[in-house]
mmCIF file of C-alpha atoms and ligand atoms in Angstrom:
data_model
loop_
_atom_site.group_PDB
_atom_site.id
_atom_site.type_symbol
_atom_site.label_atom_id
_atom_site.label_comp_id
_atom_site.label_asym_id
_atom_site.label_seq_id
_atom_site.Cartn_x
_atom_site.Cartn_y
_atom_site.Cartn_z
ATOM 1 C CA UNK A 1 0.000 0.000 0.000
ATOM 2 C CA UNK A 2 1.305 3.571 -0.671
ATOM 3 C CA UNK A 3 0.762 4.700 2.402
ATOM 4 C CA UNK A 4 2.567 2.299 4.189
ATOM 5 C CA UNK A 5 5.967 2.637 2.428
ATOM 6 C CA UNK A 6 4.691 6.642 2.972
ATOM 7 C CA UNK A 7 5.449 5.933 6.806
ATOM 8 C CA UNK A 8 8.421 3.536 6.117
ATOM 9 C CA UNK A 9 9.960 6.544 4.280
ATOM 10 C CA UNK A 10 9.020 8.789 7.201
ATOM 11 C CA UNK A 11 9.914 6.602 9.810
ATOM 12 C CA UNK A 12 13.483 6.189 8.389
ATOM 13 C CA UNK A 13 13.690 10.426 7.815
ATOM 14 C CA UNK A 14 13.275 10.763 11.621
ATOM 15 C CA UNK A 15 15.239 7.838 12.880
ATOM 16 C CA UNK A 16 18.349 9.479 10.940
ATOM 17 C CA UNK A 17 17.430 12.638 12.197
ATOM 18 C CA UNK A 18 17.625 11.267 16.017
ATOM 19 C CA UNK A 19 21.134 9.676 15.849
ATOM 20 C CA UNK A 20 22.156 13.430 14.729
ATOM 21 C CA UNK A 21 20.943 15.404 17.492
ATOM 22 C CA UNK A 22 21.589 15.522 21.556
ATOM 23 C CA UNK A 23 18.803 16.486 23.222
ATOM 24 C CA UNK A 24 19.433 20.282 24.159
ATOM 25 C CA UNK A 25 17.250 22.611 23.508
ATOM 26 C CA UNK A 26 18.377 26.175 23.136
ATOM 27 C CA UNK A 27 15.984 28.427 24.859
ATOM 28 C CA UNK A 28 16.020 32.505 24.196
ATOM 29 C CA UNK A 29 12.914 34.641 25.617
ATOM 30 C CA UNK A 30 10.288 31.969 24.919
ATOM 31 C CA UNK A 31 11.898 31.038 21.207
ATOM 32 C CA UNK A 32 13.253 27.407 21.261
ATOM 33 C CA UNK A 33 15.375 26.398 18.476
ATOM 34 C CA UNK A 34 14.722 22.484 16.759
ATOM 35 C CA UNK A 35 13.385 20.004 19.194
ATOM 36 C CA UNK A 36 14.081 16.675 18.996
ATOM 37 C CA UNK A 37 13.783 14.224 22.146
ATOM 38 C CA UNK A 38 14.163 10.609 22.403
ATOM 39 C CA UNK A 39 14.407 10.499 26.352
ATOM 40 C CA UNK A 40 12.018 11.077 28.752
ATOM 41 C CA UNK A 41 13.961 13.610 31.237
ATOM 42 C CA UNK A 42 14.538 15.607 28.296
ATOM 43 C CA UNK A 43 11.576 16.457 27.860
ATOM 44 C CA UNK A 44 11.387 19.201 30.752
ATOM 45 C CA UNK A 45 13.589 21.207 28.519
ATOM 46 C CA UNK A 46 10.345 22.063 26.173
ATOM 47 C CA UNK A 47 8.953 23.600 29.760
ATOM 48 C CA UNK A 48 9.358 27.634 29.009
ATOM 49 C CA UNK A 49 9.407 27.208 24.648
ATOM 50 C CA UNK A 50 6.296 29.590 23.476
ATOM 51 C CA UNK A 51 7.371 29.361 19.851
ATOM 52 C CA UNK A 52 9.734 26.639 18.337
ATOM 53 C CA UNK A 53 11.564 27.909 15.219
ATOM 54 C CA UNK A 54 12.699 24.579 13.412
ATOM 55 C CA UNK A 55 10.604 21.402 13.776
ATOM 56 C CA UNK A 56 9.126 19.710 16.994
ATOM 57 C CA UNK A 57 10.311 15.589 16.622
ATOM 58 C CA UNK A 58 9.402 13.500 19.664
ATOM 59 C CA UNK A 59 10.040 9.728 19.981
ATOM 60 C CA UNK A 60 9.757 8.714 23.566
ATOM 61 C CA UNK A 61 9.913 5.050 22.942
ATOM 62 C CA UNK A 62 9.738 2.518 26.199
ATOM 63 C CA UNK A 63 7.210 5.265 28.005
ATOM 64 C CA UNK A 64 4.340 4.287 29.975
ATOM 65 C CA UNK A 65 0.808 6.464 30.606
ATOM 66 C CA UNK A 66 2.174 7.042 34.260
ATOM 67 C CA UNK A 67 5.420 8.905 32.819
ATOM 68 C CA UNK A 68 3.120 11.654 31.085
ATOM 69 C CA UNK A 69 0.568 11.763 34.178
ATOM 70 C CA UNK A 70 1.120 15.755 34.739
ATOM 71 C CA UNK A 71 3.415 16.500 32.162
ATOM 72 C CA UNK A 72 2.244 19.850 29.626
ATOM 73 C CA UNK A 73 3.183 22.376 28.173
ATOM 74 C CA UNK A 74 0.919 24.855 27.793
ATOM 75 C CA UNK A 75 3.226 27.593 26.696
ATOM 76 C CA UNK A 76 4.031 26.529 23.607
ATOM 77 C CA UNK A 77 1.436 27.913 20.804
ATOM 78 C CA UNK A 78 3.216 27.683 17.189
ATOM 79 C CA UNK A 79 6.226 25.469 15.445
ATOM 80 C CA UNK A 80 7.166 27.279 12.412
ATOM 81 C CA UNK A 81 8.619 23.943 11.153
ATOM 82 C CA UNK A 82 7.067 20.451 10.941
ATOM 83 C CA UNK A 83 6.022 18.434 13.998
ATOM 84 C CA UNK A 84 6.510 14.789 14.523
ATOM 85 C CA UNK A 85 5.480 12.378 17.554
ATOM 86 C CA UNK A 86 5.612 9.032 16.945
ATOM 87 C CA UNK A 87 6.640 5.781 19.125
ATOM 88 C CA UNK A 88 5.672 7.363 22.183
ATOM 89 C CA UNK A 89 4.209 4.210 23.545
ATOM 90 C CA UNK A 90 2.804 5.106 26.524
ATOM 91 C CA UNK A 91 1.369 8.528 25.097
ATOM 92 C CA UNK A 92 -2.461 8.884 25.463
ATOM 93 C CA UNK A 93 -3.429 11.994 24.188
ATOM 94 C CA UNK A 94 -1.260 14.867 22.167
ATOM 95 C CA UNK A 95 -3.343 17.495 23.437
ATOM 96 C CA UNK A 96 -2.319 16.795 27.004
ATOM 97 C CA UNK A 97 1.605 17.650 26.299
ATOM 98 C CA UNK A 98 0.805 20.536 24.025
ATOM 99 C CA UNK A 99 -2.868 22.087 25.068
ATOM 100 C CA UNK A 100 -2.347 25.101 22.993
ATOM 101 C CA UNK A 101 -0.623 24.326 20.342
ATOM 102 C CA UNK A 102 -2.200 26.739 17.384
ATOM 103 C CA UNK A 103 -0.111 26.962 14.290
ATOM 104 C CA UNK A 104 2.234 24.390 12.744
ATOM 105 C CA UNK A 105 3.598 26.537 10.090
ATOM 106 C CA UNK A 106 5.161 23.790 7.949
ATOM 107 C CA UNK A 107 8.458 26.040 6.665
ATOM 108 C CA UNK A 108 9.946 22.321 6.820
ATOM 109 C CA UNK A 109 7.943 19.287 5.753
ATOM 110 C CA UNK A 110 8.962 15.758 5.870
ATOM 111 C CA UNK A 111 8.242 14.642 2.279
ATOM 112 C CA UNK A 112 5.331 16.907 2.236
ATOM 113 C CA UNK A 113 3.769 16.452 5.708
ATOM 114 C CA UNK A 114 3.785 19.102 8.290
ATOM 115 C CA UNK A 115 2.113 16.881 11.196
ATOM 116 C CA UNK A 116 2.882 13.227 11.695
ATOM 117 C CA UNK A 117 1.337 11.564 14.484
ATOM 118 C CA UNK A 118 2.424 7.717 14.357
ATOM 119 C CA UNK A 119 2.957 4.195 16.267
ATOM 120 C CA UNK A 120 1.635 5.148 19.324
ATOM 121 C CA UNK A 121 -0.307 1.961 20.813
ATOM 122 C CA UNK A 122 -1.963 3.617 23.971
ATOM 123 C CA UNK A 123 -2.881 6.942 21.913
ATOM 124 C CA UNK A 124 -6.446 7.280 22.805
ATOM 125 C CA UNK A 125 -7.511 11.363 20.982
ATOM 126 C CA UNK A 126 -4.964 13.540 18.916
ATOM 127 C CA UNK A 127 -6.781 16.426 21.422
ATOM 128 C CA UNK A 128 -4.836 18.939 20.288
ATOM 129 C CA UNK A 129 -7.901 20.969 20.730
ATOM 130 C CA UNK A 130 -6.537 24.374 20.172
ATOM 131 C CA UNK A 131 -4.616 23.694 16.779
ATOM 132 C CA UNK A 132 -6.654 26.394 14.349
ATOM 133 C CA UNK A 133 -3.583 26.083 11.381
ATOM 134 C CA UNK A 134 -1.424 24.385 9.387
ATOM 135 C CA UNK A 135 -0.022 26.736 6.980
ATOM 136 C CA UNK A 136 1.882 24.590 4.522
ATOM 137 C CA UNK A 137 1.970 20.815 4.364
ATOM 138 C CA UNK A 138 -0.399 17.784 5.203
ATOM 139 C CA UNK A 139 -1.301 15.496 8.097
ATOM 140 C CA UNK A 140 -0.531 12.092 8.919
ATOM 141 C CA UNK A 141 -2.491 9.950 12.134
ATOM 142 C CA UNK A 142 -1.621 7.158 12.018
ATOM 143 C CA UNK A 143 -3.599 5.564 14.727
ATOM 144 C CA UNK A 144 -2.831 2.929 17.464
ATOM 145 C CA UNK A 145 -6.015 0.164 18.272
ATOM 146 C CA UNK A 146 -7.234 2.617 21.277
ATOM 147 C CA UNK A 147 -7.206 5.556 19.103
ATOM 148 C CA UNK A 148 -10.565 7.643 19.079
ATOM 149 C CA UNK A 149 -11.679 11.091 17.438
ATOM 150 C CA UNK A 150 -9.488 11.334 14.509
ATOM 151 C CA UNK A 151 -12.043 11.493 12.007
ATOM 152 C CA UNK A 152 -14.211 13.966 14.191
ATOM 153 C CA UNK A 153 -11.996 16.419 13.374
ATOM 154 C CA UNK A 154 -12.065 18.830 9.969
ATOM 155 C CA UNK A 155 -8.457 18.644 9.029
ATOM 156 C CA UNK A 156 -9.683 20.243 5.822
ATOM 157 C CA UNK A 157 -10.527 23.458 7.477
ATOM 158 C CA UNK A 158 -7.143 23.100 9.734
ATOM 159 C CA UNK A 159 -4.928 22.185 6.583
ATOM 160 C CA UNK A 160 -6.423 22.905 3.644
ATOM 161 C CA UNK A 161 -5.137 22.375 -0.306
ATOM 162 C CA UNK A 162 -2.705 19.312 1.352
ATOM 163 C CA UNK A 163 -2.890 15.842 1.089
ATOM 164 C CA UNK A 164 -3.734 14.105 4.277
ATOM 165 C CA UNK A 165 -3.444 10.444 5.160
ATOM 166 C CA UNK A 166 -5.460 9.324 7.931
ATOM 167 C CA UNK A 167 -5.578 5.936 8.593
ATOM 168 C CA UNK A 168 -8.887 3.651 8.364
ATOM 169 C CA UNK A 169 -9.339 3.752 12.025
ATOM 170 C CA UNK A 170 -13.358 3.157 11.552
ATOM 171 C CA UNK A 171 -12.546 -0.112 10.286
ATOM 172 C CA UNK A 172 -10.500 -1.079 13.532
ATOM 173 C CA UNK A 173 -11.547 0.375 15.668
ATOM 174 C CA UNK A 174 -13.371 -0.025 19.180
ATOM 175 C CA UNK A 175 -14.571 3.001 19.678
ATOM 176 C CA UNK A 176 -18.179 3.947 20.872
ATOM 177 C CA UNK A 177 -17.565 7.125 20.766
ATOM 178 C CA UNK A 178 -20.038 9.537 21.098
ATOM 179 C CA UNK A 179 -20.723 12.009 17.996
ATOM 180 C CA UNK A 180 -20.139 15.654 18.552
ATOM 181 C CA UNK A 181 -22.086 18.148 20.005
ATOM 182 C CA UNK A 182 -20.750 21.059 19.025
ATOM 183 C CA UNK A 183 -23.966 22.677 16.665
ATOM 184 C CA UNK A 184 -26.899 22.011 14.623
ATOM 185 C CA UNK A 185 -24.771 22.455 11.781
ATOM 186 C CA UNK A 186 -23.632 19.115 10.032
ATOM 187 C CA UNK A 187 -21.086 20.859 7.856
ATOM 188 C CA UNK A 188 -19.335 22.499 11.241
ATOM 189 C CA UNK A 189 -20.001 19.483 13.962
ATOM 190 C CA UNK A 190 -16.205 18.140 14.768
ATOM 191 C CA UNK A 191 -14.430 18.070 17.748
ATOM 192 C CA UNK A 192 -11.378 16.805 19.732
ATOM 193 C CA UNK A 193 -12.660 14.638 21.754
ATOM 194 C CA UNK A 194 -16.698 14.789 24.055
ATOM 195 C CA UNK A 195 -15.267 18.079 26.010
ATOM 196 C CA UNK A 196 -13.588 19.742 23.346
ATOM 197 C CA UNK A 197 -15.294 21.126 20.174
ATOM 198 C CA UNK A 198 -13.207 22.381 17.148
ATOM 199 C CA UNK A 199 -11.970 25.975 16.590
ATOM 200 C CA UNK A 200 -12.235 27.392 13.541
ATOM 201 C CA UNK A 201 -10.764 29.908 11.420
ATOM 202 C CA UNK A 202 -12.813 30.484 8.421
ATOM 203 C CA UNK A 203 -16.475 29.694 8.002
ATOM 204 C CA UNK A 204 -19.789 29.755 9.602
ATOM 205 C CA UNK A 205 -18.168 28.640 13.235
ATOM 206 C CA UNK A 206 -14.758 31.375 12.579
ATOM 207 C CA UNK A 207 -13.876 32.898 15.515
ATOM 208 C CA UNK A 208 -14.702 36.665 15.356
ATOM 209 C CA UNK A 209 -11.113 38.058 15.406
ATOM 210 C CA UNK A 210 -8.982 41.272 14.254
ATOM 211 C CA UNK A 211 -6.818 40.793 11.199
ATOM 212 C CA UNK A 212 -4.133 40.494 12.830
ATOM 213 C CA UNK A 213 -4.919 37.332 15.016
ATOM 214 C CA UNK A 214 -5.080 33.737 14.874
ATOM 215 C CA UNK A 215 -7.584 32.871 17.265
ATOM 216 C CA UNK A 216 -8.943 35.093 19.824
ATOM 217 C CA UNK A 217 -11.125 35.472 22.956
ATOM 218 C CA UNK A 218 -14.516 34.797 22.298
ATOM 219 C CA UNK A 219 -15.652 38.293 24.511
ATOM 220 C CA UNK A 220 -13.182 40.343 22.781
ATOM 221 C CA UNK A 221 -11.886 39.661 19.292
ATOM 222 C CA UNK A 222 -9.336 42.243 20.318
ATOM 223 C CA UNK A 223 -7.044 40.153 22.246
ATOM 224 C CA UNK A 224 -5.597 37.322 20.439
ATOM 225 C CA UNK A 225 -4.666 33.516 21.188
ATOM 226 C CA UNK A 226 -1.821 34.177 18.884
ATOM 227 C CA UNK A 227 -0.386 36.546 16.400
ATOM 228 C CA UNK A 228 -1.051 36.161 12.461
ATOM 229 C CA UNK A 229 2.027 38.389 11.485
ATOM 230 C CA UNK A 230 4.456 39.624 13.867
ATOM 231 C CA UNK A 231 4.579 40.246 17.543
ATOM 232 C CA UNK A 232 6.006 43.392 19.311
ATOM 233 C CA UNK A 233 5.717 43.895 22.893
ATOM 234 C CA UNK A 234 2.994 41.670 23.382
ATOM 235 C CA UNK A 235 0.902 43.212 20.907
ATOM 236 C CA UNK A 236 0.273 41.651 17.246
ATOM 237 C CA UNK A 237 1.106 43.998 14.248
ATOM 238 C CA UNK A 238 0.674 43.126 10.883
ATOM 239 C CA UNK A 239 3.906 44.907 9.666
ATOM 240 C CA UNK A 240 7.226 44.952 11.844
ATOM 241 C CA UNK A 241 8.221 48.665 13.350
ATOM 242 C CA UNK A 242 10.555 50.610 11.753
ATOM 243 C CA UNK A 243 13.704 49.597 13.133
ATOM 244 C CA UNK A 244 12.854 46.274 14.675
HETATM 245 C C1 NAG B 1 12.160 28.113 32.649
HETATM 246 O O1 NAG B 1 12.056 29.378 33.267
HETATM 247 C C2 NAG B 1 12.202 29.326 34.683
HETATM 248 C C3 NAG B 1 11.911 30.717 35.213
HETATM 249 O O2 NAG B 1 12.586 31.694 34.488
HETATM 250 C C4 NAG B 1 13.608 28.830 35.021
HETATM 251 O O3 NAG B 1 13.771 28.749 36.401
HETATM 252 C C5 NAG B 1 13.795 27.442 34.393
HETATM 253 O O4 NAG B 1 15.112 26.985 34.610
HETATM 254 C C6 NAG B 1 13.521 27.477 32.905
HETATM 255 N N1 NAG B 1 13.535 26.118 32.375
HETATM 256 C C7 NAG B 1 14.234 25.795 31.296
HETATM 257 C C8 NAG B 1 14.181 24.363 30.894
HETATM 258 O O5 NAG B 1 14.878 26.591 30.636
HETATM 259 C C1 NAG B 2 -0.534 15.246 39.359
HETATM 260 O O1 NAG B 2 -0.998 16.498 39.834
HETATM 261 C C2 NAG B 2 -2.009 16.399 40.813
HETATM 262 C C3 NAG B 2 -2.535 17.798 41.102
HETATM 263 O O2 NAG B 2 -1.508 18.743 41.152
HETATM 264 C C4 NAG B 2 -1.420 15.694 42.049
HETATM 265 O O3 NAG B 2 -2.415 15.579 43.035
HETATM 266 C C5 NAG B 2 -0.933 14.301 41.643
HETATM 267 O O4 NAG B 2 -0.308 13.683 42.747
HETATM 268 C C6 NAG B 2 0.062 14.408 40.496
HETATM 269 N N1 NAG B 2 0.371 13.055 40.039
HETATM 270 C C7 NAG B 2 1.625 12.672 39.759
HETATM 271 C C8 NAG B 2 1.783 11.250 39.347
HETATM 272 O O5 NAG B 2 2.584 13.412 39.815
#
């Protein structure tokens, strides 16, 4: 099947990566330069990263549910590269080490893919509930047997004009999920998982936001979840100051 060698192609892309890298990650004001981690007590080092320039690669094989009971990172909000988890085997949900992860900007793909989410047999939701974009590049889940709520999620509206290979986890799977119950609307029903609907951008469910945001606060459209152009002292412009 295509799709198969697909992931034997990726697979073999990130396993060369790993034996090139140490696990440091160098931190400036929030900005966190290429992350990849392969060992558990590295992982801490993500802990003040807002924005990753490069890609986000995890592979936290030998892990068990009880080693990410209470590990997060909420701060971080956008990769500008490409983001890749896979073979964390005792990873249940994405969502709970990156809640607020909003914009995987794909200025790096791995053969075309900005998000690969793979070989994880105890993933139960991808949950990354806040993700609004993916800029450039497609999607891969590649589900474990315990893996619910990929398909309840528009990855059209979060990636769209990319290719996106999501595995046929209706076939396999166990889930009795419940459906969504996020509107009336058919065309705008998806969500993350039963507490968590989908965010959207564009369309009948958009978030009402200035220009200049990607994602906002529902009671004020003013203040955003993240900037769509630059940011300059906390504020988001769409052109950098003079100077800057
Ligand atoms: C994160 O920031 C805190 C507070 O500034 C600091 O104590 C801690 O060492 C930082 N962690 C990392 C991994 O850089
Ligand atoms: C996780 O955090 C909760 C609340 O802070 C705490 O009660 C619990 O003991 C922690 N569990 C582990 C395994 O660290």
């Amino acid at each position: 099947m295509a799709s198969t060698t697909l992931i034997w192609i990726i697979l073999t892309v990130l396993q060369l990566g790993c034996t090139m890298h140490v696990n440091e990650v160098y931190q400036y004001h929030g900005f966190c330069l290429d992350v990849l981690i392969n060992q558990m007590t590295a992982l801490q080092k993500l802990d003040n990263c807002t924005v990753i320039l490069g890609d986000l690669k995890l592979q936290l094989q030998r892990t068990r549910p009880r080693d990410f009971v209470n590990i997060s990172f909420p701060k971080l909000k956008e990769v500008t590269g490409c983001v890749a988890i896979y073979g964390a085997s005792g990873l249940e949900s994405v969502g709970g080490l990156f809640p607020n992860l909003m914009r995987v900007r794909g200025n790096t793909l791995i053969n075309n893919y900005a998000l690969i989410i793979s070989n994880m047999p105890r993933l139960r939701e991808i949950g990354l509930a806040n993700l609004l974009k993916v800029d450039r590049g497609g999607v891969i889940i590649w589900p474990g047997p315990l893996t619910c709520y990929v398909h309840s999620v528009d990855w059209r509206a979060i990636a769209p004009n990319a290719r996106h290979v999501l595995s046929g986890i209706d076939v396999y799977n166990p889930c009795k999920t419940l459906p969504c119950s996020c509107t009336d609307n058919s065309t705008t029903n998806f969500c993350w998982n039963n507490r968590k609907c989908q965010r959207f951008l564009e369309g009948p469910e958009a978030e009402r936001c200035n220009p200049e945001c990607v994602g906002c606060l529902k009671r004020d459209g003013s203040i955003c979840s993240l900037c769509r152009y630059y940011t300059y002292r906390n504020k988001c412009l769409n052109t950098c100051p003079n100077g800057t």
